[in-house]
Structure formats: C-alpha cells, structure tokens
DNA sequence: CAAGGGCTATCTATCGATAGATAGGCGGAG
DNA sequence: CTCCGCCTATCTATCGATAGATAGCCCTTG
C-alpha cells in the first residue's frame, strides 16, 4: 500500500518541469505538492541535478518502450507516425505542458552536465526510432537522406509543440502537424 | 559619443536572455556585464517584467523591418525564404543562442503578462510575414491553407533551432532546413 | 550673468523572499 | 538494536526590489 514516495516525487517533479522548466522546479514547491518536506526530497535525490537526470532518464526509457510498441502494433508507417505525433500532442492536452526534454533543451546552457546528457539521449532515442520507421520497406534507401528527414521530423514536432504552447492553443499543434503531412514531411 | 546606457542594457540583456532565458536573466549579472549597479537597471526598467517586455517589443519591431526589407529586395519567394531561415541561423552561430521569443515561449507559464503579450506579437509578426510571402503570385490561393502552412513553417524553423541548440551543432539546423525544403514544406 | 531649483543618472546599503543544501534527531519496522 | 525514511532547524547564496544620498546638468528667475 506504500505509495512509494520516490515515485510520487518523480511523477510530480516531471509534471512540474513539463510546465515550468528545470529552472522553475523548486524543492520546496515540489515537496509541498508531494506532501513531504524538502529535506526528504534531498534524501532521495541528493542534488537537483540528480533529480533532473533521473527524470530525463526515465522519460527517455519510457519513450523507447512506448514508441517500440507502436512499431510492433502496426505495420503501417502513417499509422505509427500518427501515434507518434499524438504522444507529443498529449503533453499539450495535459494542461498545456511540453515535452520534458523539449523544454529542457531550451535551458541547455544552465543544465547540469548529467541532466544534459540524458536530454541528449532522448533526442537520440527519437531520431533512431524515426529512422527505423522511415526505413520500413525502403530497404535500399539512402541512409543519409532518411537520417536527415528523421531529424527534421523530430525538430518540426518539437517546434509545433513549442509554438502551440506559446499560443496556449492545441489547435495550433494540430494545424502544424496537418501542414507537415500535406507538405509531405510526414509520411 | 554617449553610449546610451539604456541601449547598452537592452543589448546586453537581449544576449543574455537568448543564451539563458528570461528566468536566467539576473539584474546583478546584467549590471556587472554592463558595468553599472543593479539599482541603475531598475532606474531604467522599474521591474523585470518591464525590461523583458521592452526586449521582446524591440525584437518584434526589428523583425518587421528586417523581414519586410527581404520582400522589397527580392521578388523571388525562395530567396526570401532563405534569408528568413538565415536570420534564425544567425542566432545559433552567435554562441549557440536562440530566438528571443522562442526561448521565452518555453518559459510561457512563468512570464509576466506584459512580456507574454510581446512574445505573442513576435509570433504574429512572423506568421503574417510568411503569409504575405506565400501569397505572392497565388492571387487566388486558399487563404486558410496558406495560413496553415505559414504557421507550420514558423513552428518548424523554431523547432530546428531548438533541437540544434540542444545538440550544440549548427549543422543540425542546416540539415533540418534542407530537409524541409526537400520535403516541400519550404518554397 | 549668476544663483538656485529641480531633474537625471547613478551610487551604497539593505530588505524580505526564496533557492539548494546540510546536520542531526526521532520513530517505527525488521 | 539497528537502520530507513522522514522530520526540524538552519545555512549560505542569490533573487528582485527599494530607500536615500549624491554629483552633474539644464532651466528658470531675479
């Protein structure tokens, strides 16, 4: 029955970072939200960098699982891509939040090294998955062109999220994604 | 000969925000960089929100001038678009900085209302300009489709900048833009 | 022309709030 | 009895913001 405090801390912290960024995450606010004292957060995560890195690490790990499940569930490239963009959409629909690593990328310069490393890994995870998806069928397609396109898709999706968040209007995200598809950027 | 302190403050502050975000801007650090005391910053900009709003306002105003000059200088849509993407590229080449309003969009929730208003205006400025550009020639093109495409282009460019910055590699930006062009998102 | 009042731009010094972090104690479970 | 998990209490550093003083300049007025 023990609602593992450490997990509750991580869940709450993730939500707060997705809303206000890494620099906007405060131990005191986080503790209050969780229902403990800030010293208890430090017990589980000695430094803020430890917490941030743990968040980004779990985020990237979960992304691998979720995305790979898409590939296994459907052989259709377009269907998988729609599921992919829907994942980023769901962050916005959850109180106008952003991708954890997208918002952290904006804070790049202020991030502790261990956090930055995990954020980078999230980007890698996405691009590798997109490459895997785009490579389906095209057994002999130029690897370079596919990698470039995967990178562009990831960037475009993150950008759509960023702009839609700024507008506070999820319809902006939907419109951008639709335009990407119309233009042929998305399969 | 008088290097107007207020202008120096704004120039320095803009560079700092483009590097570390609005929340990363500190009156003390800014003052040290400028060579005055933090109280002097408050003299010119009573609150941090005043400063942030002034920065975003000038940024949007300058964007209007720069972008419109592109339209007047060349009748070619592709050439104008290249100049447009080069503007965002130059932020990255200036010590891996970001678009002022792009990085502020990520901090959306923590922004004072007056700052957020100017950030929003920058987005408007961009989209309106892109609509003007895309409308060239296509006198009867569906306005809705063009507006949607303009929004998507802006989002994609901001995203390319965000991801490239995270990677600390301007080549990432160039690749994404090139892929947008290849896919047909950019004219 | 000279004197004085007020304005501009800056300084020193300090405020209360909040940041992350730490030392040490207490209570319950194994 | 020990150790885990959380607590109280506190520290240092920094944040934005303010008060009050001052030096220099311009404008007015006698």
Coordinates of C-alpha atoms (C1' of nucleotides) in Angstrom, one line a residue:
Chain A
X1 CA 0.0 0.0 0.0
X2 CA 3.1 2.2 0.4
X3 CA 2.7 4.7 -2.4
X4 CA 6.5 4.7 -3.0
X5 CA 7.4 8.3 -2.1
X6 CA 10.3 8.3 -4.5
X7 CA 8.0 7.5 -7.4
X8 CA 5.5 10.1 -6.3
X9 CA 8.3 12.6 -6.2
X10 CA 9.4 11.8 -9.7
X11 CA 5.9 11.9 -11.1
X12 CA 5.2 15.2 -9.5
X13 CA 8.5 16.7 -10.5
X14 CA 8.1 15.6 -14.1
X15 CA 4.8 17.4 -14.3
X16 CA 6.2 20.5 -12.8
X17 CA 9.2 20.5 -15.1
X18 CA 7.0 20.0 -18.1
X19 CA 5.0 23.0 -17.0
X20 CA 7.7 25.4 -15.8
X21 CA 11.1 24.0 -16.9
X22 CA 14.0 22.7 -15.0
X23 CA 15.0 26.0 -13.5
X24 CA 11.4 26.5 -12.5
X25 CA 11.4 23.4 -10.4
X26 CA 11.8 24.2 -6.7
X27 CA 12.4 21.7 -4.0
X28 CA 10.1 23.5 -1.7
X29 CA 7.2 23.6 -4.1
X30 CA 7.8 20.1 -5.1
X31 CA 7.8 18.9 -1.5
X32 CA 4.6 20.8 -0.7
X33 CA 2.9 19.2 -3.7
X34 CA 4.1 15.7 -2.7
X35 CA 3.2 16.3 0.9
X36 CA 6.7 16.0 2.4
X37 CA 9.4 18.3 3.5
X38 CA 12.1 19.5 1.1
X39 CA 14.8 17.7 3.1
X40 CA 13.0 14.4 2.2
X41 CA 13.5 15.2 -1.5
X42 CA 17.2 15.6 -0.9
X43 CA 17.2 12.2 0.9
X44 CA 16.1 10.5 -2.3
X45 CA 17.9 12.9 -4.7
X46 CA 20.9 14.5 -3.1
X47 CA 21.1 17.3 -5.6
X48 CA 18.8 18.9 -8.0
X49 CA 21.0 17.6 -10.8
X50 CA 20.4 14.0 -9.6
X51 CA 16.7 14.6 -9.7
X52 CA 16.7 16.2 -13.1
X53 CA 18.9 13.5 -14.6
X54 CA 16.6 10.8 -13.1
X55 CA 13.6 12.4 -14.6
X56 CA 15.1 12.7 -18.1
X57 CA 16.5 9.2 -17.9
X58 CA 13.1 7.7 -17.1
X59 CA 11.5 9.8 -19.7
X60 CA 13.8 8.6 -22.4
X61 CA 13.4 5.0 -21.2
X62 CA 9.7 5.2 -21.3
X63 CA 9.8 6.8 -24.8
X64 CA 11.7 3.7 -26.1
X65 CA 9.1 1.4 -24.7
X66 CA 6.1 3.4 -26.0
X67 CA 7.5 4.0 -29.4
X68 CA 8.6 0.5 -30.0
X69 CA 5.2 -0.7 -29.1
X70 CA 3.9 1.4 -32.0
X71 CA 6.2 -0.4 -34.4
X72 CA 5.1 -3.8 -33.2
X73 CA 1.4 -3.0 -33.1
X74 CA 1.1 -1.8 -36.7
X75 CA 3.0 -2.3 -40.0
X76 CA 1.6 0.9 -41.4
X77 CA 4.1 3.8 -41.4
X78 CA 1.4 6.5 -41.5
X79 CA -0.4 4.9 -38.5
X80 CA 2.8 4.8 -36.5
X81 CA 3.6 8.3 -37.3
X82 CA 0.2 9.5 -36.2
X83 CA 0.6 7.7 -32.9
X84 CA 4.0 9.3 -32.5
X85 CA 2.7 12.9 -33.0
X86 CA -0.2 12.0 -30.7
X87 CA 2.3 11.4 -27.9
X88 CA 3.6 15.0 -28.2
X89 CA 0.0 16.2 -28.5
X90 CA -0.9 14.6 -25.2
X91 CA 1.6 16.7 -23.4
X92 CA -0.2 19.8 -24.6
X93 CA -3.6 18.5 -23.8
X94 CA -2.4 17.9 -20.2
X95 CA -2.6 21.5 -19.1
X96 CA -0.5 22.9 -21.9
X97 CA 2.6 21.1 -20.9
X98 CA 5.7 20.4 -23.0
X99 CA 7.9 17.5 -23.8
X100 CA 10.2 17.3 -20.8
X101 CA 13.3 17.3 -23.0
X102 CA 12.0 19.9 -25.3
X103 CA 11.6 22.4 -22.6
X104 CA 14.9 21.4 -21.1
X105 CA 16.6 21.8 -24.5
X106 CA 15.7 25.5 -24.2
X107 CA 17.5 25.7 -20.9
X108 CA 20.5 23.9 -22.4
X109 CA 23.2 26.3 -21.0
X110 CA 22.0 26.1 -17.4
X111 CA 21.6 22.4 -17.2
X112 CA 24.0 20.3 -15.1
X113 CA 26.0 18.0 -17.3
X114 CA 24.4 14.9 -16.1
X115 CA 20.9 16.3 -17.0
X116 CA 22.1 17.5 -20.4
X117 CA 23.4 14.0 -21.2
X118 CA 20.0 12.4 -20.6
X119 CA 18.2 15.1 -22.6
X120 CA 20.6 14.4 -25.5
X121 CA 19.8 10.7 -25.2
X122 CA 16.1 11.4 -25.5
X123 CA 16.8 13.2 -28.8
X124 CA 18.8 10.2 -29.9
X125 CA 16.0 7.8 -29.0
X126 CA 13.5 9.8 -31.1
X127 CA 15.7 10.1 -34.1
X128 CA 16.7 6.4 -34.0
X129 CA 13.1 5.4 -33.8
X130 CA 12.1 7.7 -36.7
X131 CA 14.9 6.3 -38.8
X132 CA 13.7 2.8 -38.1
X133 CA 10.2 3.8 -39.0
X134 CA 11.2 5.6 -42.2
X135 CA 13.4 2.7 -43.3
X136 CA 10.5 0.3 -43.4
X137 CA 10.1 -1.0 -46.9
X138 CA 12.7 1.2 -48.4
X139 CA 15.4 -1.5 -47.9
X140 CA 17.9 0.3 -50.1
X141 CA 17.0 3.9 -49.4
X142 CA 19.9 6.3 -48.8
X143 CA 20.6 6.1 -45.1
X144 CA 21.8 9.7 -45.1
X145 CA 18.6 11.1 -46.5
X146 CA 16.5 9.1 -44.1
X147 CA 18.5 10.3 -41.1
X148 CA 18.2 13.9 -42.3
X149 CA 14.4 13.5 -42.6
X150 CA 14.1 11.9 -39.2
X151 CA 15.9 14.8 -37.6
X152 CA 13.7 17.2 -39.4
X153 CA 10.6 15.5 -38.3
X154 CA 11.6 15.5 -34.7
X155 CA 12.6 19.2 -34.9
X156 CA 9.3 20.1 -36.6
X157 CA 7.2 18.2 -34.0
X158 CA 9.1 19.9 -31.1
X159 CA 8.6 23.2 -32.8
X160 CA 4.9 22.7 -33.3
X161 CA 4.7 21.9 -29.6
X162 CA 6.6 25.0 -28.6
X163 CA 4.6 27.3 -30.7
X164 CA 1.3 25.8 -29.8
X165 CA 2.2 26.1 -26.1
X166 CA 3.1 29.7 -26.6
X167 CA -0.3 30.2 -28.1
X168 CA -2.0 28.2 -25.4
X169 CA -3.9 26.5 -28.2
X170 CA -3.7 22.9 -29.0
X171 CA -5.3 23.5 -32.4
X172 CA -2.1 25.3 -33.4
X173 CA -0.3 22.0 -32.9
X174 CA -2.9 20.1 -34.9
X175 CA -2.7 22.6 -37.8
X176 CA 1.1 22.4 -37.9
X177 CA 1.1 18.6 -37.9
X178 CA -1.5 18.6 -40.6
X179 CA 0.5 21.0 -42.7
X180 CA 3.6 18.8 -42.3
X181 CA 1.6 15.9 -43.6
X182 CA 0.2 17.9 -46.5
X183 CA 3.7 19.1 -47.5
X184 CA 5.0 15.6 -47.4
X185 CA 7.4 16.0 -44.5
X186 CA 5.4 13.4 -42.5
X187 CA 4.6 10.1 -44.2
Chain B
X1 CA 29.8 59.7 -28.1
X2 CA 27.5 58.9 -25.2
X3 CA 27.0 55.2 -25.3
X4 CA 23.4 55.4 -24.1
X5 CA 23.3 53.2 -21.1
X6 CA 19.7 52.2 -21.6
X7 CA 20.5 50.9 -25.0
X8 CA 23.6 49.0 -23.7
X9 CA 21.4 47.5 -21.0
X10 CA 18.9 46.3 -23.7
X11 CA 21.6 44.9 -26.0
X12 CA 23.3 43.0 -23.2
X13 CA 20.1 41.8 -21.7
X14 CA 18.9 40.5 -25.0
X15 CA 22.1 38.5 -25.5
X16 CA 21.7 37.1 -22.0
X17 CA 18.1 36.1 -22.5
X18 CA 18.9 34.5 -25.8
X19 CA 21.5 32.4 -24.1
X20 CA 19.9 31.6 -20.7
X21 CA 16.2 32.5 -21.0
X22 CA 14.1 35.1 -19.2
X23 CA 14.3 33.3 -15.9
X24 CA 18.0 33.1 -16.3
X25 CA 18.4 36.8 -16.6
X26 CA 19.6 38.3 -13.3
X27 CA 19.7 42.1 -12.6
X28 CA 23.1 41.6 -10.8
X29 CA 24.7 39.7 -13.6
X30 CA 23.3 42.0 -16.2
X31 CA 24.5 45.1 -14.2
X32 CA 28.0 43.6 -13.9
X33 CA 28.2 42.9 -17.6
X34 CA 27.1 46.4 -18.4
X35 CA 29.4 48.0 -15.8
X36 CA 26.8 49.6 -13.5
X37 CA 25.0 48.7 -10.4
X38 CA 21.7 46.7 -10.4
X39 CA 19.9 49.7 -9.0
X40 CA 20.7 51.5 -12.2
X41 CA 19.0 48.8 -14.2
X42 CA 15.9 49.4 -12.0
X43 CA 16.1 53.1 -12.8
X44 CA 15.6 52.4 -16.5
X45 CA 13.3 49.4 -16.1
X46 CA 11.4 49.5 -12.8
X47 CA 10.6 45.8 -12.9
X48 CA 12.0 42.8 -14.6
X49 CA 8.8 42.5 -16.5
X50 CA 9.3 46.0 -17.9
X51 CA 12.7 45.0 -19.1
X52 CA 11.5 41.7 -20.6
X53 CA 8.6 43.4 -22.4
X54 CA 10.9 46.1 -23.8
X55 CA 13.2 43.5 -25.1
X56 CA 10.5 41.5 -26.8
X57 CA 8.9 44.6 -28.1
X58 CA 12.0 45.8 -29.8
X59 CA 12.8 42.3 -31.0
X60 CA 9.4 42.1 -32.8
X61 CA 9.8 45.6 -34.2
X62 CA 13.2 44.8 -35.6
X63 CA 11.9 41.6 -37.1
X64 CA 9.2 43.5 -39.0
X65 CA 11.8 45.8 -40.5
X66 CA 14.3 43.1 -41.4
X67 CA 11.7 40.8 -42.9
X68 CA 10.0 43.5 -44.9
X69 CA 13.3 44.5 -46.3
X70 CA 13.6 41.0 -47.7
X71 CA 10.4 41.3 -49.5
X72 CA 11.4 44.6 -51.1
X73 CA 14.8 43.4 -52.0
X74 CA 13.8 40.4 -54.0
X75 CA 10.7 39.1 -55.9
X76 CA 11.8 35.5 -55.5
X77 CA 10.0 33.5 -52.9
X78 CA 12.8 31.0 -52.5
X79 CA 15.4 33.7 -52.0
X80 CA 13.3 35.5 -49.4
X81 CA 12.7 32.2 -47.5
X82 CA 16.4 31.5 -47.5
X83 CA 17.1 34.9 -46.0
X84 CA 14.4 34.3 -43.4
X85 CA 15.8 31.0 -42.3
X86 CA 19.3 32.6 -42.2
X87 CA 18.1 35.1 -39.6
X88 CA 17.3 32.2 -37.2
X89 CA 20.5 30.5 -38.2
X90 CA 22.5 33.6 -37.2
X91 CA 21.2 33.3 -33.6
X92 CA 22.8 29.9 -33.4
X93 CA 26.0 31.0 -34.9
X94 CA 26.2 33.7 -32.3
X95 CA 27.4 31.4 -29.4
X96 CA 24.6 28.9 -29.7
X97 CA 21.9 31.4 -28.9
X98 CA 18.2 31.1 -29.6
X99 CA 15.5 33.3 -30.9
X100 CA 14.5 35.6 -28.0
X101 CA 10.8 34.7 -28.4
X102 CA 11.5 31.0 -29.0
X103 CA 13.2 30.6 -25.7
X104 CA 10.7 32.7 -24.0
X105 CA 7.8 30.6 -25.4
X106 CA 9.3 27.7 -23.5
X107 CA 9.0 29.7 -20.3
X108 CA 5.5 30.7 -21.2
X109 CA 3.9 29.9 -17.8
X110 CA 6.4 32.0 -15.8
X111 CA 6.3 35.1 -18.0
X112 CA 4.7 38.3 -16.7
X113 CA 1.6 39.1 -18.8
X114 CA 3.2 42.1 -20.5
X115 CA 6.2 40.0 -21.6
X116 CA 3.9 37.2 -22.9
X117 CA 1.9 39.7 -24.9
X118 CA 5.0 40.9 -26.8
X119 CA 6.2 37.3 -27.3
X120 CA 2.9 36.5 -28.9
X121 CA 3.2 39.5 -31.1
X122 CA 6.5 38.3 -32.4
X123 CA 4.8 35.1 -33.5
X124 CA 2.1 37.1 -35.2
X125 CA 4.7 39.2 -37.0
X126 CA 6.4 36.1 -38.3
X127 CA 3.2 34.3 -39.4
X128 CA 1.8 37.4 -41.1
X129 CA 5.0 37.9 -43.0
X130 CA 5.1 34.3 -44.1
X131 CA 1.5 34.6 -45.3
X132 CA 2.5 37.6 -47.3
X133 CA 5.4 35.8 -48.8
X134 CA 3.5 32.6 -49.6
X135 CA 0.7 34.6 -51.1
X136 CA 2.9 36.0 -53.8
X137 CA 1.7 35.1 -57.2
X138 CA -1.0 32.8 -55.9
X139 CA -3.6 35.6 -56.0
X140 CA -6.5 33.2 -55.5
X141 CA -4.9 30.6 -53.3
X142 CA -7.0 29.4 -50.4
X143 CA -6.1 31.8 -47.6
X144 CA -6.7 29.1 -45.0
X145 CA -4.2 26.7 -46.5
X146 CA -1.6 29.4 -46.7
X147 CA -2.1 30.5 -43.1
X148 CA -1.8 26.9 -42.0
X149 CA 1.4 26.5 -44.0
X150 CA 2.9 29.7 -42.7
X151 CA 2.2 28.6 -39.1
X152 CA 3.9 25.2 -39.9
X153 CA 6.9 26.8 -41.3
X154 CA 7.4 29.1 -38.4
X155 CA 7.0 26.2 -36.0
X156 CA 9.4 24.0 -38.0
X157 CA 12.1 26.7 -38.0
X158 CA 11.8 27.3 -34.3
X159 CA 12.0 23.6 -33.7
X160 CA 15.0 23.2 -35.8
X161 CA 16.7 26.0 -33.8
X162 CA 15.7 24.4 -30.5
X163 CA 17.0 20.9 -31.4
X164 CA 20.2 22.3 -33.0
X165 CA 20.8 24.3 -29.9
X166 CA 20.3 21.2 -27.7
X167 CA 22.9 19.5 -29.8
X168 CA 25.2 22.5 -29.8
X169 CA 25.6 21.9 -33.5
X170 CA 24.5 24.4 -36.1
X171 CA 24.8 21.7 -38.8
X172 CA 21.7 20.1 -37.3
X173 CA 19.8 23.3 -38.1
X174 CA 21.1 23.3 -41.6
X175 CA 20.1 19.7 -42.1
X176 CA 16.6 20.2 -40.8
X177 CA 16.1 23.3 -43.0
X178 CA 17.4 21.4 -46.0
X179 CA 15.0 18.5 -45.3
X180 CA 12.1 20.9 -45.0
X181 CA 13.0 22.2 -48.4
X182 CA 13.4 18.8 -49.9
X183 CA 10.0 17.7 -48.5
X184 CA 8.4 20.7 -49.9
X185 CA 7.4 22.4 -46.7
X186 CA 9.6 25.4 -47.6
X187 CA 9.2 27.0 -51.0
Chain C
dC1 C1' 25.2 86.9 -15.6
dA2 C1' 24.8 84.4 -11.5
dA3 C1' 22.2 81.8 -8.2
dG4 C1' 19.1 78.5 -7.1
dG5 C1' 15.6 74.6 -8.0
dG6 C1' 14.8 70.6 -9.9
dC7 C1' 15.8 66.7 -12.9
dT8 C1' 18.8 62.7 -14.5
dA9 C1' 21.5 59.0 -13.6
dT10 C1' 24.0 56.8 -10.8
dC11 C1' 25.7 55.1 -6.3
dT12 C1' 25.6 52.5 -1.4
dA13 C1' 23.2 49.7 1.6
dT14 C1' 19.6 46.9 2.7
dC15 C1' 15.1 44.5 2.5
dG16 C1' 12.2 40.1 2.6
dA17 C1' 11.7 36.0 -0.1
dT18 C1' 13.4 32.0 -1.9
dA19 C1' 16.9 29.0 -3.8
dG20 C1' 19.5 24.5 -2.9
dA21 C1' 21.7 22.1 0.5
dT22 C1' 23.0 20.0 5.2
dA23 C1' 23.3 18.4 10.2
dG24 C1' 21.2 15.9 13.4
dG25 C1' 17.2 13.9 15.8
dC26 C1' 13.1 10.8 16.1
dG27 C1' 10.1 6.9 15.4
dG28 C1' 8.7 2.6 13.6
dA29 C1' 9.7 -1.9 11.3
dG30 C1' 12.5 -5.9 10.8
Chain D
dC1 C1' 19.1 -2.9 18.2
dT2 C1' 19.7 -1.0 14.1
dC3 C1' 18.6 1.3 10.1
dC4 C1' 15.4 3.5 6.9
dG5 C1' 12.6 7.3 5.9
dC6 C1' 11.3 11.5 7.2
dC7 C1' 11.5 15.3 10.2
dT8 C1' 13.0 20.2 12.4
dA9 C1' 16.0 23.7 12.1
dT10 C1' 19.3 26.2 9.9
dC11 C1' 23.0 27.8 6.5
dT12 C1' 24.7 30.4 2.6
dA13 C1' 23.8 32.4 -1.7
dT14 C1' 21.1 34.9 -4.7
dC15 C1' 16.9 36.8 -6.3
dG16 C1' 14.1 41.3 -7.5
dA17 C1' 13.2 45.5 -5.4
dT18 C1' 13.6 49.8 -2.6
dA19 C1' 15.4 53.8 0.2
dG20 C1' 18.2 57.5 0.4
dA21 C1' 22.3 60.1 -0.9
dT22 C1' 25.0 62.5 -4.4
dA23 C1' 27.2 64.5 -8.4
dG24 C1' 26.3 66.9 -12.6
dC25 C1' 23.4 69.3 -15.8
dC26 C1' 19.8 72.4 -17.6
dC27 C1' 16.4 75.8 -17.0
dT28 C1' 14.5 79.5 -14.9
dT29 C1' 14.4 83.8 -12.5
dG30 C1' 16.0 87.9 -10.1

